[in-house]
Each structure stands twice: as structure tokens, then as C-alpha cells.
PDB file of C-alpha atoms in Angstrom:
ATOM      1  CA  MET N 247     -47.733  21.942  88.932  1.00  0.00           C
ATOM      2  CA  GLN N 248     -44.134  23.344  89.040  1.00  0.00           C
ATOM      3  CA  THR N 249     -42.633  19.802  88.884  1.00  0.00           C
ATOM      4  CA  ALA N 250     -44.660  19.037  85.716  1.00  0.00           C
ATOM      5  CA  ILE N 251     -43.353  22.247  84.135  1.00  0.00           C
ATOM      6  CA  ASN N 252     -39.758  21.368  85.066  1.00  0.00           C
ATOM      7  CA  ILE N 253     -40.235  17.798  83.669  1.00  0.00           C
ATOM      8  CA  ILE N 254     -41.616  19.245  80.393  1.00  0.00           C
ATOM      9  CA  CYS N 255     -38.770  21.741  80.134  1.00  0.00           C
ATOM     10  CA  TRP N 256     -36.119  19.031  80.738  1.00  0.00           C
ATOM     11  CA  LEU N 257     -37.834  16.742  78.138  1.00  0.00           C
ATOM     12  CA  TRP N 258     -37.831  19.538  75.650  1.00  0.00           C
ATOM     13  CA  ALA N 259     -34.238  20.419  76.366  1.00  0.00           C
ATOM     14  CA  GLY N 260     -33.275  16.785  75.827  1.00  0.00           C
ATOM     15  CA  TRP N 261     -35.189  16.761  72.510  1.00  0.00           C
ATOM     16  CA  VAL N 262     -33.240  19.872  71.405  1.00  0.00           C
ATOM     17  CA  ALA N 263     -29.930  18.403  72.427  1.00  0.00           C
ATOM     18  CA  PHE N 264     -30.819  15.209  70.599  1.00  0.00           C
ATOM     19  CA  ASN N 265     -31.520  17.198  67.339  1.00  0.00           C
ATOM     20  CA  LEU N 266     -28.370  19.252  67.782  1.00  0.00           C
ATOM     21  CA  LEU N 267     -26.429  15.990  68.202  1.00  0.00           C
ATOM     22  CA  MET N 268     -27.849  14.678  64.956  1.00  0.00           C
ATOM     23  CA  VAL N 269     -26.705  17.688  63.017  1.00  0.00           C
ATOM     24  CA  ALA N 270     -23.226  17.310  64.506  1.00  0.00           C
ATOM     25  CA  LEU N 271     -23.231  13.571  63.712  1.00  0.00           C
ATOM     26  CA  VAL N 272     -24.118  14.248  60.013  1.00  0.00           C
ATOM     27  CA  ALA N 273     -21.395  17.029  59.912  1.00  0.00           C
ATOM     28  CA  THR N 274     -18.589  14.961  61.397  1.00  0.00           C
ATOM     29  CA  ALA N 275     -19.046  11.178  61.577  1.00  0.00           C
ATOM     30  CA  LEU N 276     -21.308   9.847  58.827  1.00  0.00           C
ATOM     31  CA  PRO N 277     -19.905   8.902  55.472  1.00  0.00           C
ATOM     32  CA  VAL N 278     -20.900  10.949  52.377  1.00  0.00           C
ATOM     33  CA  HIS N 279     -23.090   8.901  50.068  1.00  0.00           C
ATOM     34  CA  GLN N 280     -24.674  11.857  48.345  1.00  0.00           C
ATOM     35  CA  ALA N 281     -24.107  15.600  47.873  1.00  0.00           C
ATOM     36  CA  HIS N 282     -25.590  17.577  50.790  1.00  0.00           C
ATOM     37  CA  PHE N 283     -25.103  20.591  52.921  1.00  0.00           C
ATOM     38  CA  ASP N 284     -24.574  19.454  56.540  1.00  0.00           C
ATOM     39  CA  GLY N 285     -25.273  22.744  58.272  1.00  0.00           C
ATOM     40  CA  PHE N 286     -21.628  23.846  58.146  1.00  0.00           C
ATOM     41  CA  ARG N 287     -20.260  23.040  54.597  1.00  0.00           C
ATOM     42  CA  ALA N 288     -21.160  21.421  51.329  1.00  0.00           C
ATOM     43  CA  ARG N 289     -20.184  17.729  51.259  1.00  0.00           C
ATOM     44  CA  LEU N 290     -19.626  15.824  48.014  1.00  0.00           C
ATOM     45  CA  PRO N 291     -19.011  12.034  47.691  1.00  0.00           C
ATOM     46  CA  THR N 292     -15.611  11.006  46.355  1.00  0.00           C
ATOM     47  CA  TRP N 293     -17.207   9.115  43.464  1.00  0.00           C
ATOM     48  CA  LEU N 294     -18.889  12.305  42.118  1.00  0.00           C
ATOM     49  CA  PRO N 295     -16.099  13.261  39.711  1.00  0.00           C
ATOM     50  CA  THR N 296     -16.440   9.790  37.973  1.00  0.00           C
ATOM     51  CA  LEU N 297     -19.999  10.767  36.887  1.00  0.00           C
ATOM     52  CA  LEU N 298     -19.948  14.559  36.522  1.00  0.00           C
ATOM     53  CA  THR N 299     -17.874  17.147  34.676  1.00  0.00           C
ATOM     54  CA  ALA N 300     -16.160  19.881  36.588  1.00  0.00           C
ATOM     55  CA  ASP N 301     -18.922  22.391  35.557  1.00  0.00           C
ATOM     56  CA  GLU N 302     -21.491  20.047  36.909  1.00  0.00           C
ATOM     57  CA  ILE N 303     -19.754  19.589  40.101  1.00  0.00           C
ATOM     58  CA  ALA N 304     -19.519  23.364  40.453  1.00  0.00           C
ATOM     59  CA  ALA N 305     -23.269  23.500  39.820  1.00  0.00           C
ATOM     60  CA  VAL N 306     -23.904  20.843  42.530  1.00  0.00           C
ATOM     61  CA  THR N 307     -21.696  22.772  44.965  1.00  0.00           C
ATOM     62  CA  SER N 308     -23.479  26.020  44.199  1.00  0.00           C
ATOM     63  CA  HIS N 309     -26.863  24.232  44.793  1.00  0.00           C
ATOM     64  CA  GLU N 310     -25.675  22.953  48.181  1.00  0.00           C
ATOM     65  CA  ASN N 311     -24.412  26.498  49.038  1.00  0.00           C
ATOM     66  CA  GLY N 312     -27.896  27.606  48.204  1.00  0.00           C
ATOM     67  CA  HIS N 313     -29.026  25.484  51.135  1.00  0.00           C
ATOM     68  CA  ARG N 314     -26.487  27.264  53.271  1.00  0.00           C
ATOM     69  CA  HIS N 315     -27.586  30.673  51.849  1.00  0.00           C
ATOM     70  CA  HIS N 316     -31.294  30.053  52.789  1.00  0.00           C
ATOM     71  CA  LEU N 317     -30.422  28.475  56.202  1.00  0.00           C
ATOM     72  CA  HIS N 318     -32.475  25.312  55.377  1.00  0.00           C
ATOM     73  CA  VAL N 319     -30.728  23.010  57.776  1.00  0.00           C
ATOM     74  CA  TRP N 320     -31.270  25.431  60.645  1.00  0.00           C
ATOM     75  CA  THR N 321     -34.869  26.177  59.763  1.00  0.00           C
ATOM     76  CA  ASN N 322     -35.636  22.560  59.631  1.00  0.00           C
ATOM     77  CA  LEU N 323     -33.832  21.987  62.920  1.00  0.00           C
ATOM     78  CA  MET N 324     -35.837  24.699  64.528  1.00  0.00           C
ATOM     79  CA  LEU N 325     -39.065  23.152  63.290  1.00  0.00           C
ATOM     80  CA  ARG N 326     -38.061  19.767  64.585  1.00  0.00           C
ATOM     81  CA  CYS N 327     -37.182  21.330  68.035  1.00  0.00           C
ATOM     82  CA  LEU N 328     -40.770  22.615  68.151  1.00  0.00           C
ATOM     83  CA  PHE N 329     -42.053  19.118  67.299  1.00  0.00           C
ATOM     84  CA  LEU N 330     -43.077  20.146  63.723  1.00  0.00           C
ATOM     85  CA  ASN N 331     -42.134  17.924  60.826  1.00  0.00           C
ATOM     86  CA  PRO N 332     -40.654  20.036  57.907  1.00  0.00           C
ATOM     87  CA  GLY N 333     -42.540  17.776  55.500  1.00  0.00           C
ATOM     88  CA  ALA N 334     -42.062  16.790  51.940  1.00  0.00           C
ATOM     89  CA  ARG N 335     -43.638  19.939  50.522  1.00  0.00           C
ATOM     90  CA  ARG N 336     -41.191  22.173  52.376  1.00  0.00           C
ATOM     91  CA  ARG N 337     -38.216  20.015  51.372  1.00  0.00           C
ATOM     92  CA  ARG N 338     -39.266  20.229  47.686  1.00  0.00           C
ATOM     93  CA  ARG N 339     -39.525  24.052  47.994  1.00  0.00           C
ATOM     94  CA  GLN N 340     -36.060  24.158  49.612  1.00  0.00           C
ATOM     95  CA  GLU N 341     -34.633  22.092  46.751  1.00  0.00           C
ATOM     96  CA  LEU N 342     -36.104  24.563  44.241  1.00  0.00           C
ATOM     97  CA  GLU N 343     -34.732  27.472  46.289  1.00  0.00           C
ATOM     98  CA  ALA N 344     -31.236  25.926  46.145  1.00  0.00           C
ATOM     99  CA  ASP N 345     -31.687  25.369  42.466  1.00  0.00           C
ATOM    100  CA  ASP N 346     -32.585  28.987  42.012  1.00  0.00           C
ATOM    101  CA  TYR N 347     -29.385  29.980  43.856  1.00  0.00           C
ATOM    102  CA  ALA N 348     -27.355  27.771  41.465  1.00  0.00           C
ATOM    103  CA  VAL N 349     -29.143  29.505  38.513  1.00  0.00           C
ATOM    104  CA  ALA N 350     -28.384  32.962  40.037  1.00  0.00           C
ATOM    105  CA  ASN N 351     -24.752  31.991  40.143  1.00  0.00           C
ATOM    106  CA  GLY N 352     -24.724  30.924  36.428  1.00  0.00           C
ATOM    107  CA  HIS N 353     -25.021  27.137  36.969  1.00  0.00           C
ATOM    108  CA  GLY N 354     -28.540  26.439  35.743  1.00  0.00           C
ATOM    109  CA  CYS N 355     -27.803  24.246  32.615  1.00  0.00           C
ATOM    110  CA  HIS N 356     -25.034  22.359  34.353  1.00  0.00           C
ATOM    111  CA  MET N 357     -27.285  21.674  37.346  1.00  0.00           C
ATOM    112  CA  ALA N 358     -29.955  20.334  35.052  1.00  0.00           C
ATOM    113  CA  SER N 359     -27.390  18.069  33.468  1.00  0.00           C
ATOM    114  CA  ALA N 360     -26.104  16.825  36.832  1.00  0.00           C
ATOM    115  CA  LEU N 361     -29.600  16.080  38.002  1.00  0.00           C
ATOM    116  CA  ARG N 362     -30.301  14.050  34.911  1.00  0.00           C
ATOM    117  CA  LYS N 363     -27.104  12.034  35.410  1.00  0.00           C
ATOM    118  CA  LEU N 364     -27.625  11.515  39.132  1.00  0.00           C
ATOM    119  CA  SER N 365     -31.319  10.663  39.515  1.00  0.00           C
ATOM    120  CA  ASN N 366     -34.307   9.424  37.573  1.00  0.00           C
ATOM    121  CA  HIS N 367     -36.735  10.296  40.483  1.00  0.00           C
ATOM    122  CA  PRO N 368     -39.789  12.269  39.168  1.00  0.00           C
ATOM    123  CA  ASP N 369     -39.071  15.265  41.460  1.00  0.00           C
ATOM    124  CA  ASP N 370     -35.485  15.502  40.042  1.00  0.00           C
ATOM    125  CA  ILE N 371     -36.640  15.082  36.481  1.00  0.00           C
ATOM    126  CA  PHE N 372     -39.155  17.899  37.094  1.00  0.00           C
ATOM    127  CA  ARG N 373     -36.320  20.058  38.575  1.00  0.00           C
ATOM    128  CA  ALA N 374     -34.119  19.381  35.611  1.00  0.00           C
ATOM    129  CA  GLU N 375     -36.811  20.294  33.103  1.00  0.00           C
ATOM    130  CA  ARG N 376     -37.567  23.455  35.219  1.00  0.00           C
ATOM    131  CA  LEU N 377     -33.877  24.400  35.128  1.00  0.00           C
ATOM    132  CA  GLU N 378     -33.671  23.883  31.391  1.00  0.00           C
ATOM    133  CA  ARG N 379     -36.595  26.347  30.901  1.00  0.00           C
ATOM    134  CA  MET N 380     -34.916  29.050  32.922  1.00  0.00           C
TER     135      MET N 380
END
């Protein structure tokens, strides 16, 4: 019985280490293809200034800092370490929370404009319309 518990503990520790390694990999080694918060800092692709104005870039940065403020990366990591999938519903809610953070910092209309320029995905169109109503 004790051996089985030890094996389970070692397997779980390996799973946790793997997930931490993935966060570190995203934060240090992977190229930036889209704006995101990697758990340590907001990362923006180098091509972003060719599409967005300075105010829109500030809005996107504020949105990504909203993910930092709400600890989204770390909450999702904790769920994964417990073998739970954060799921699409949680990720959509986290995007709205990050949008609300940008609005609270005075970037609502610029965030909506940036979303419209960067994506035609239905979720992003919904978010842009929501931001325009705020």
C-alpha cells in the first residue's frame, strides 16, 4: 500500500513539474505570436504597432495586466496540477475580467477598437460590443 502511495505521489510531482516547465517555456523560449500574459509579464508581438495605435497598444497591455492582476495563469496552473481542465467557459470569463480591468484603467474604447482590428472571432466581436456599451 505504501509503495502505491509513493508511486502516486511521484507521478503527481512529475505532473506538477511538467506544468511548471510549460509555464517557464512559454515565458522564456517560445516566440510571441499574439499578445498574452505569460505568468510573469505581458508579452506583445513585434508586429503589433503596424496594426494598432499607441492607445490601442496601451489598452492591450492593460488587458494583459488584468490577467496578472487576477492571477489567471496561476489559477489555471493550479487547476491543471489537480488534473482539472480550466475549460472554455472559465477562459471566456477570464478574458472578460481582463477586459474589465482595462476599462477600469480608462482603456475601454481603445480595447474594443483593438479587438475589432485583431480578430473576427465571435467571442472577440462580443467582447468588443460589450466594451463599447460600457
